[in-house]
Amino acid sequence: MDVATERRLGEQIAGLLAANTTMMADSEYRQPVSHYIDAEHLRRERGLLFRRQPLIVAASAELARPGDFRTVDIDGVSALIVRQADGALAAFHNVCRHRGCRVVDEEAGHKATFTCKFHSWVYGSDGSLRHIPQQEAFTGIDRASRALVPLPVAERHGLVWLGPIDGGAIDIEAFLGPMNAVLAEMKIAEGGVFRFEKYPEQLNWKLVVDTFLELYHVPHLHNKTVGRFIEGRGGIYDQLGRHGRFVAPRKSYDAVRHLPIEQRQLGDHIVGIHRVFPNAIVVWQRDHVEFWTAVPDGADPNRCIVRTWLISPEREVRPADREKWEKNWQILRGTVQVEDFPMARTIQQGFHSGAQDHVVFGRNEPGLHDFHASLAKAMGGGAG
Ligand code: FES
Ligand SMILES: [Fe+2]
């Protein structure tokens, strides 16, 4: 981070810790329960967010060589993303141009061509239709117009964005705005994927993002895990266009906050939690990066698909470092999957009880205010 930002954050965090408080919004925020359980609300989110915005779907390191591919399901759309011979990425609807069968079933791999399992039409890695068995039966069609249907894909800062699924290519630099420089600093492009995991959760997709956007719960829910290392106060939330950066102090900052600002080495004493609109969290952890996405699982507002990546700083993890990264992975799972998500499932259940029509985000939870205001804005409504 630039010197001025580091200085500002260092002073702001020190001031908040000295006052035993945290950054406050002007007032509380009332968030409608219906936004988490209403099927019609989810239908609008799917149309306006998941079909009309670019979404982080992979790390560049997962598609390193020409012919490396990944498939990803977003909102019922199966996409095939392939590294091209010239080093660029291309993405296609994973839908055969003969009778519509899904062409590639594997989640990831390396192939020169893709053969549909139904009647073995063959597509090149550029999506072109290369071979039709019994081709005399198809003399009346134009092969060139039967390539796999392209989807917009973009790659920046070591991350891969798919979409908008409905709509043309998008300028990711412009989309990210002030988040560009922040993501660039994390050097994700130089790293490797130590672990990737995808799993269904019985949660509205927004509860996954909510989990990361306040420190208020850390000394309570996580008192035996990350609460031992991270402060429950002193967090600074900066809105960055439609995205946001939440800087959380580690407990170690307390010992250095009295030093002159240039001696504090702020980066050693913070966790950077970055919300990338609409559905991703990129966590900067001093020596590595973790990122998370949540997408709706079909039309049910109570279900989502969570994807998690742990990015090591080197492309290939040295055998001597494996234990360290494995331990980081276990901390990540132990905190989020063992503590946050089971608690959040009870929220999802309680939303259906009829007990209340809204929940309240305190003045001490400004990251939640900004996340939900950014969604309301994109969906054409006002903030609550
Ligand atoms: S549906 Fe793919 S080859 Fe027939
Ligand atoms: Fe948590």
Short mmCIF file of C-alpha atoms and ligand atoms in Angstrom, two decimals:
data_model
loop_
_atom_site.label_atom_id
_atom_site.label_comp_id
_atom_site.label_asym_id
_atom_site.label_seq_id
_atom_site.Cartn_x
_atom_site.Cartn_y
_atom_site.Cartn_z
CA MET A 1 0.00 0.00 0.00
CA ASP A 2 1.22 3.52 -0.66
CA VAL A 3 2.97 5.40 2.13
CA ALA A 4 0.16 7.92 2.63
CA THR A 5 -2.49 5.18 2.98
CA GLU A 6 -0.30 3.15 5.33
CA ARG A 7 0.28 6.25 7.46
CA ARG A 8 -3.41 7.12 7.56
CA LEU A 9 -4.54 3.59 8.40
CA GLY A 10 -1.78 3.19 11.00
CA GLU A 11 -2.81 6.39 12.78
CA GLN A 12 -6.54 5.71 12.50
CA ILE A 13 -6.21 2.17 13.90
CA ALA A 14 -3.93 3.37 16.72
CA GLY A 15 -6.42 6.11 17.62
CA LEU A 16 -9.34 3.68 17.70
CA LEU A 17 -7.43 1.12 19.78
CA ALA A 18 -6.33 3.83 22.23
CA ALA A 19 -9.98 4.85 22.61
CA ASN A 20 -11.03 1.18 22.84
CA THR A 21 -13.47 1.59 19.98
CA THR A 22 -13.92 0.92 16.29
CA MET A 23 -14.91 2.86 13.17
CA MET A 24 -18.56 3.91 13.35
CA ALA A 25 -21.16 4.66 10.68
CA ASP A 26 -23.44 7.65 11.28
CA SER A 27 -26.42 5.52 12.20
CA GLU A 28 -27.59 1.90 12.36
CA TYR A 29 -28.73 0.14 9.15
CA ARG A 30 -31.95 -1.83 8.96
CA GLN A 31 -31.63 -4.77 6.61
CA PRO A 32 -34.84 -6.51 5.45
CA VAL A 33 -35.02 -10.22 6.27
CA SER A 34 -36.82 -10.72 2.95
CA HIS A 35 -33.57 -10.04 1.08
CA TYR A 36 -32.27 -13.37 2.38
CA ILE A 37 -35.33 -15.59 1.99
CA ASP A 38 -37.57 -14.18 -0.71
CA ALA A 39 -37.50 -16.18 -3.97
CA GLU A 40 -38.53 -13.12 -5.99
CA HIS A 41 -35.67 -11.09 -4.50
CA LEU A 42 -33.23 -13.85 -5.45
CA ARG A 43 -34.68 -13.96 -8.97
CA ARG A 44 -33.88 -10.25 -9.32
CA GLU A 45 -30.39 -10.73 -7.87
CA ARG A 46 -29.69 -13.53 -10.33
CA GLY A 47 -30.73 -11.33 -13.24
CA LEU A 48 -29.08 -8.10 -12.11
CA LEU A 49 -26.00 -9.36 -10.27
CA PHE A 50 -25.04 -12.87 -11.33
CA ARG A 51 -26.01 -12.45 -15.00
CA ARG A 52 -25.00 -8.80 -15.47
CA GLN A 53 -21.72 -8.45 -13.53
CA PRO A 54 -18.28 -9.98 -14.02
CA LEU A 55 -17.62 -12.59 -11.31
CA ILE A 56 -14.35 -13.98 -9.97
CA VAL A 57 -14.32 -17.69 -10.88
CA ALA A 58 -10.68 -18.86 -10.78
CA ALA A 59 -7.07 -18.01 -10.13
CA SER A 60 -4.85 -17.50 -13.19
CA ALA A 61 -2.48 -20.13 -11.77
CA GLU A 62 -5.16 -22.78 -12.31
CA LEU A 63 -4.95 -22.13 -16.06
CA ALA A 64 -1.21 -21.75 -16.50
CA ARG A 65 -0.45 -23.54 -19.82
CA PRO A 66 -2.18 -23.48 -23.21
CA GLY A 67 -4.83 -26.21 -23.14
CA ASP A 68 -5.43 -25.92 -19.38
CA PHE A 69 -9.16 -25.62 -18.80
CA ARG A 70 -11.71 -25.17 -16.03
CA THR A 71 -15.44 -25.51 -16.03
CA VAL A 72 -17.53 -23.41 -13.70
CA ASP A 73 -21.25 -23.36 -13.04
CA ILE A 74 -22.69 -19.92 -12.34
CA ASP A 75 -26.42 -19.49 -11.96
CA GLY A 76 -27.22 -22.54 -14.05
CA VAL A 77 -24.77 -21.61 -16.79
CA SER A 78 -21.91 -24.06 -17.35
CA ALA A 79 -18.88 -22.23 -18.72
CA LEU A 80 -15.68 -23.67 -20.16
CA ILE A 81 -12.58 -21.50 -19.69
CA VAL A 82 -9.49 -22.44 -21.70
CA ARG A 83 -5.96 -21.02 -21.91
CA GLN A 84 -5.25 -20.31 -25.58
CA ALA A 85 -2.04 -20.87 -27.55
CA ASP A 86 -1.30 -17.13 -27.45
CA GLY A 87 -1.58 -17.05 -23.65
CA ALA A 88 -4.96 -15.33 -23.50
CA LEU A 89 -8.03 -16.92 -21.92
CA ALA A 90 -11.20 -17.76 -23.80
CA ALA A 91 -14.54 -18.81 -22.32
CA PHE A 92 -17.50 -20.54 -23.89
CA HIS A 93 -20.90 -21.84 -23.01
CA ASN A 94 -20.21 -25.51 -22.25
CA VAL A 95 -23.05 -26.48 -24.57
CA CYS A 96 -22.71 -28.61 -27.70
CA ARG A 97 -23.86 -26.96 -30.93
CA HIS A 98 -25.38 -30.23 -32.16
CA ARG A 99 -28.08 -31.15 -29.61
CA GLY A 100 -27.02 -29.14 -26.59
CA CYS A 101 -25.23 -31.70 -24.42
CA ARG A 102 -22.65 -30.44 -21.88
CA VAL A 103 -19.36 -30.91 -23.71
CA VAL A 104 -16.90 -31.06 -20.77
CA ASP A 105 -17.84 -32.72 -17.46
CA GLU A 106 -14.50 -32.46 -15.67
CA GLU A 107 -13.96 -29.54 -13.30
CA ALA A 108 -10.41 -28.93 -14.55
CA GLY A 109 -7.74 -30.49 -16.73
CA HIS A 110 -5.60 -30.14 -19.84
CA LYS A 111 -6.77 -30.98 -23.36
CA ALA A 112 -5.97 -30.09 -26.97
CA THR A 113 -9.57 -30.71 -28.11
CA PHE A 114 -12.92 -31.32 -26.46
CA THR A 115 -15.13 -34.18 -27.62
CA CYS A 116 -18.82 -34.21 -26.83
CA LYS A 117 -19.83 -37.50 -25.24
CA PHE A 118 -23.16 -37.78 -27.08
CA HIS A 119 -22.13 -38.05 -30.76
CA SER A 120 -18.45 -37.05 -30.56
CA TRP A 121 -18.49 -33.65 -32.21
CA VAL A 122 -15.01 -32.27 -31.59
CA TYR A 123 -14.18 -28.67 -30.65
CA GLY A 124 -10.78 -26.99 -30.57
CA SER A 125 -9.49 -25.14 -27.52
CA ASP A 126 -10.51 -21.96 -29.39
CA GLY A 127 -14.09 -23.24 -29.48
CA SER A 128 -14.10 -23.94 -33.22
CA LEU A 129 -15.96 -27.02 -34.48
CA ARG A 130 -13.26 -29.36 -35.79
CA HIS A 131 -14.97 -32.67 -36.58
CA ILE A 132 -18.45 -34.10 -37.17
CA PRO A 133 -18.75 -37.90 -37.38
CA GLN A 134 -20.84 -38.97 -40.39
CA GLN A 135 -20.52 -35.49 -41.74
CA GLU A 136 -22.58 -36.22 -44.89
CA ALA A 137 -25.61 -35.92 -42.60
CA PHE A 138 -24.79 -32.23 -41.95
CA THR A 139 -23.98 -30.83 -45.38
CA GLY A 140 -26.58 -28.09 -44.98
CA ILE A 141 -25.02 -26.38 -41.96
CA ASP A 142 -22.21 -23.86 -41.84
CA ARG A 143 -19.50 -25.30 -39.61
CA ALA A 144 -17.94 -21.92 -38.86
CA SER A 145 -21.17 -20.73 -37.32
CA ARG A 146 -21.36 -23.84 -35.08
CA ALA A 147 -18.42 -22.98 -32.80
CA LEU A 148 -18.96 -23.02 -29.04
CA VAL A 149 -20.72 -19.80 -28.07
CA PRO A 150 -18.25 -17.39 -26.45
CA LEU A 151 -18.64 -15.78 -23.04
CA PRO A 152 -16.77 -12.70 -21.82
CA VAL A 153 -13.72 -13.55 -19.72
CA ALA A 154 -11.03 -11.30 -18.27
CA GLU A 155 -7.90 -11.76 -16.26
CA ARG A 156 -6.30 -9.19 -13.94
CA HIS A 157 -4.05 -9.35 -10.89
CA GLY A 158 -3.90 -13.17 -10.98
CA LEU A 159 -7.69 -13.57 -10.89
CA VAL A 160 -10.11 -14.66 -13.61
CA TRP A 161 -13.48 -12.99 -14.12
CA LEU A 162 -16.31 -14.57 -16.09
CA GLY A 163 -19.13 -12.52 -17.54
CA PRO A 164 -21.31 -10.64 -17.65
CA ILE A 165 -23.08 -13.80 -18.81
CA ASP A 166 -25.86 -11.65 -20.31
CA GLY A 167 -24.03 -8.93 -22.15
CA GLY A 168 -20.81 -8.09 -23.87
CA ALA A 169 -17.23 -7.85 -22.66
CA ILE A 170 -16.50 -5.50 -19.82
CA ASP A 171 -13.49 -3.35 -18.98
CA ILE A 172 -12.30 -4.96 -15.73
CA GLU A 173 -9.91 -2.09 -14.97
CA ALA A 174 -12.84 0.31 -15.08
CA PHE A 175 -15.05 -2.13 -13.16
CA LEU A 176 -12.47 -2.42 -10.37
CA GLY A 177 -11.68 1.30 -10.26
CA PRO A 178 -9.80 2.06 -7.00
CA MET A 179 -9.67 -1.68 -6.21
CA ASN A 180 -7.21 -2.21 -9.10
CA ALA A 181 -4.19 -0.89 -7.26
CA VAL A 182 -5.14 -2.76 -4.09
CA LEU A 183 -5.45 -6.12 -5.85
CA ALA A 184 -2.24 -5.50 -7.83
CA GLU A 185 -0.24 -5.16 -4.61
CA MET A 186 -1.21 -8.65 -3.48
CA LYS A 187 0.84 -10.27 -6.28
CA ILE A 188 -1.66 -13.11 -6.68
CA ALA A 189 -0.40 -13.60 -10.25
CA GLU A 190 2.97 -14.80 -8.94
CA GLY A 191 1.43 -17.28 -6.50
CA GLY A 192 0.08 -20.79 -6.75
CA VAL A 193 -3.13 -22.48 -5.67
CA PHE A 194 -2.27 -24.55 -2.58
CA ARG A 195 -5.89 -25.63 -2.06
CA PHE A 196 -9.25 -25.08 -3.75
CA GLU A 197 -12.53 -26.30 -2.33
CA LYS A 198 -16.13 -26.01 -3.57
CA TYR A 199 -19.10 -26.99 -1.46
CA PRO A 200 -22.82 -26.33 -1.07
CA GLU A 201 -24.02 -24.36 1.97
CA GLN A 202 -27.51 -23.97 3.42
CA LEU A 203 -27.18 -20.20 3.43
CA ASN A 204 -28.27 -17.29 1.34
CA TRP A 205 -25.17 -16.29 -0.66
CA LYS A 206 -25.02 -12.86 1.05
CA LEU A 207 -24.51 -14.40 4.50
CA VAL A 208 -21.19 -15.81 3.24
CA VAL A 209 -20.01 -12.28 2.37
CA ASP A 210 -21.50 -10.80 5.57
CA THR A 211 -19.31 -13.17 7.62
CA PHE A 212 -16.18 -11.25 6.68
CA LEU A 213 -17.34 -7.67 7.05
CA GLU A 214 -17.30 -6.94 10.79
CA LEU A 215 -14.95 -7.57 13.71
CA TYR A 216 -17.70 -7.27 16.29
CA HIS A 217 -18.16 -11.06 16.46
CA VAL A 218 -14.48 -11.99 16.53
CA PRO A 219 -13.87 -11.97 20.33
CA HIS A 220 -17.19 -13.77 20.89
CA LEU A 221 -17.74 -16.43 18.23
CA HIS A 222 -14.02 -16.91 17.58
CA ASN A 223 -12.65 -16.56 21.11
CA LYS A 224 -10.77 -19.86 20.81
CA THR A 225 -9.60 -19.47 17.19
CA VAL A 226 -8.80 -16.26 15.27
CA GLY A 227 -10.04 -14.14 18.17
CA ARG A 228 -6.71 -14.93 19.81
CA PHE A 229 -4.85 -13.11 17.00
CA ILE A 230 -7.25 -10.49 15.64
CA GLU A 231 -8.67 -7.52 17.53
CA GLY A 232 -12.44 -7.16 17.85
CA ARG A 233 -12.12 -3.38 17.45
CA GLY A 234 -9.95 -0.86 15.64
CA GLY A 235 -11.09 -1.91 12.15
CA ILE A 236 -11.08 0.61 9.30
CA TYR A 237 -13.52 0.24 6.42
CA ASP A 238 -12.84 2.18 3.23
CA GLN A 239 -15.37 2.25 0.43
CA LEU A 240 -13.58 1.77 -2.90
CA GLY A 241 -16.19 2.50 -5.53
CA ARG A 242 -18.64 -0.40 -5.43
CA HIS A 243 -16.00 -2.51 -3.67
CA GLY A 244 -14.53 -2.12 -0.18
CA ARG A 245 -11.42 -2.65 1.93
CA PHE A 246 -11.70 -3.63 5.57
CA VAL A 247 -8.42 -3.46 7.50
CA ALA A 248 -8.41 -5.42 10.76
CA PRO A 249 -5.62 -5.03 13.30
CA ARG A 250 -3.83 -8.07 14.64
CA LYS A 251 -3.31 -8.11 18.40
CA SER A 252 0.40 -7.64 17.72
CA TYR A 253 -0.27 -4.02 16.68
CA ASP A 254 -0.85 -3.03 20.27
CA ALA A 255 2.86 -3.49 21.04
CA VAL A 256 4.04 -1.21 18.21
CA ARG A 257 1.32 1.44 17.95
CA HIS A 258 3.28 3.84 20.16
CA LEU A 259 6.33 3.73 17.87
CA PRO A 260 6.88 6.40 15.19
CA ILE A 261 4.62 5.47 12.25
CA GLU A 262 7.53 4.61 9.95
CA GLN A 263 8.81 2.00 12.40
CA ARG A 264 5.54 0.16 12.89
CA GLN A 265 5.64 -2.08 9.77
CA LEU A 266 1.85 -1.89 9.56
CA GLY A 267 1.66 -4.75 7.05
CA ASP A 268 2.92 -7.19 9.69
CA HIS A 269 0.07 -6.26 12.02
CA ILE A 270 -3.07 -6.24 9.89
CA VAL A 271 -5.36 -8.49 7.88
CA GLY A 272 -6.80 -6.89 4.72
CA ILE A 273 -10.32 -8.06 3.88
CA HIS A 274 -11.33 -6.92 0.40
CA ARG A 275 -14.89 -7.10 -0.83
CA VAL A 276 -14.98 -7.34 -4.62
CA PHE A 277 -18.45 -6.58 -5.93
CA PRO A 278 -20.76 -8.39 -5.98
CA ASN A 279 -19.89 -11.72 -4.35
CA ALA A 280 -16.18 -12.15 -3.56
CA ILE A 281 -13.93 -11.65 -0.56
CA VAL A 282 -10.15 -11.50 -1.06
CA VAL A 283 -8.24 -11.76 2.21
CA TRP A 284 -4.65 -10.55 2.39
CA GLN A 285 -2.82 -12.34 5.19
CA ARG A 286 0.70 -10.89 5.28
CA ASP A 287 2.36 -13.89 3.60
CA HIS A 288 -0.50 -15.31 1.54
CA VAL A 289 -3.96 -14.65 0.08
CA GLU A 290 -7.27 -16.46 0.55
CA PHE A 291 -10.31 -15.75 -1.54
CA TRP A 292 -13.93 -16.75 -1.39
CA THR A 293 -16.93 -16.53 -3.66
CA ALA A 294 -20.58 -17.37 -3.06
CA VAL A 295 -23.16 -17.88 -5.80
CA PRO A 296 -26.82 -18.84 -5.50
CA ASP A 297 -27.52 -22.56 -5.94
CA GLY A 298 -30.46 -22.44 -8.33
CA ALA A 299 -33.69 -20.69 -7.39
CA ASP A 300 -33.59 -21.49 -3.66
CA PRO A 301 -32.59 -18.41 -1.60
CA ASN A 302 -31.56 -20.73 1.27
CA ARG A 303 -28.76 -22.39 -0.68
CA CYS A 304 -25.50 -21.30 -2.23
CA ILE A 305 -22.24 -22.70 -3.58
CA VAL A 306 -19.10 -21.54 -1.79
CA ARG A 307 -15.67 -21.64 -3.40
CA THR A 308 -12.43 -21.08 -1.45
CA TRP A 309 -8.84 -20.74 -2.64
CA LEU A 310 -5.64 -20.54 -0.62
CA ILE A 311 -2.91 -18.88 -2.67
CA SER A 312 0.69 -19.53 -1.66
CA PRO A 313 3.29 -16.91 -2.59
CA GLU A 314 5.22 -19.34 -4.81
CA ARG A 315 3.73 -21.07 -7.84
CA GLU A 316 5.05 -24.44 -6.59
CA VAL A 317 5.03 -24.90 -2.82
CA ARG A 318 8.36 -26.26 -1.57
CA PRO A 319 8.04 -29.55 0.36
CA ALA A 320 9.45 -27.81 3.44
CA ASP A 321 6.57 -25.29 3.35
CA ARG A 322 3.70 -27.74 2.88
CA GLU A 323 3.07 -28.14 6.58
CA LYS A 324 2.88 -24.37 7.07
CA TRP A 325 0.28 -23.93 4.31
CA GLU A 326 -1.65 -26.97 5.44
CA LYS A 327 -1.86 -25.39 8.90
CA ASN A 328 -3.12 -22.12 7.37
CA TRP A 329 -5.74 -24.06 5.42
CA GLN A 330 -6.90 -25.81 8.61
CA ILE A 331 -7.16 -22.44 10.46
CA LEU A 332 -9.21 -21.01 7.59
CA ARG A 333 -11.59 -24.01 7.56
CA GLY A 334 -11.70 -24.24 11.34
CA THR A 335 -12.78 -20.61 11.64
CA VAL A 336 -15.17 -20.18 8.75
CA GLN A 337 -16.59 -23.65 8.15
CA VAL A 338 -16.66 -24.80 11.78
CA GLU A 339 -17.63 -21.53 13.48
CA ASP A 340 -19.05 -18.91 11.07
CA PHE A 341 -21.17 -21.01 8.72
CA PRO A 342 -22.91 -23.22 11.32
CA MET A 343 -23.86 -20.03 13.18
CA ALA A 344 -25.03 -18.43 9.91
CA ARG A 345 -27.25 -21.46 9.17
CA THR A 346 -29.15 -20.61 12.35
CA ILE A 347 -29.59 -17.06 11.03
CA GLN A 348 -31.00 -18.43 7.78
CA GLN A 349 -33.42 -20.62 9.76
CA GLY A 350 -34.38 -17.76 12.09
CA PHE A 351 -35.19 -15.54 9.10
CA HIS A 352 -38.07 -17.91 8.29
CA SER A 353 -39.50 -17.79 11.80
CA GLY A 354 -41.46 -14.59 11.32
CA ALA A 355 -39.89 -13.23 14.49
CA GLN A 356 -38.80 -10.00 12.81
CA ASP A 357 -38.93 -8.32 9.43
CA HIS A 358 -35.46 -6.79 9.58
CA VAL A 359 -32.11 -7.20 11.32
CA VAL A 360 -29.95 -4.34 12.45
CA PHE A 361 -26.35 -3.63 11.51
CA GLY A 362 -24.76 -1.55 14.28
CA ARG A 363 -22.84 1.65 13.71
CA ASN A 364 -19.80 -0.55 14.42
CA GLU A 365 -20.49 -2.70 11.31
CA PRO A 366 -19.92 -0.19 8.45
CA GLY A 367 -18.67 -2.92 6.08
CA LEU A 368 -22.14 -4.50 6.16
CA HIS A 369 -23.80 -1.14 5.50
CA ASP A 370 -21.63 -0.59 2.45
CA PHE A 371 -22.04 -4.12 1.04
CA HIS A 372 -25.83 -4.01 1.19
CA ALA A 373 -25.99 -0.42 -0.02
CA SER A 374 -23.86 -1.41 -3.04
CA LEU A 375 -26.29 -4.24 -3.84
CA ALA A 376 -29.33 -2.00 -3.40
CA LYS A 377 -27.78 0.52 -5.77
CA ALA A 378 -27.01 -2.11 -8.43
CA MET A 379 -30.54 -3.46 -8.13
CA GLY A 380 -32.11 -0.07 -8.50
CA GLY A 381 -33.35 0.34 -4.96
CA GLY A 382 -32.36 2.61 -2.06
CA ALA A 383 -30.21 1.77 0.95
CA GLY A 384 -32.05 0.70 4.11
S1 FES B 1 -24.99 -33.30 -28.60
FE1 FES B 1 -22.86 -33.08 -28.74
S2 FES B 1 -22.32 -34.36 -30.37
FE2 FES B 1 -24.48 -34.53 -30.30
FE FE B 2 -16.11 -14.93 11.60
#
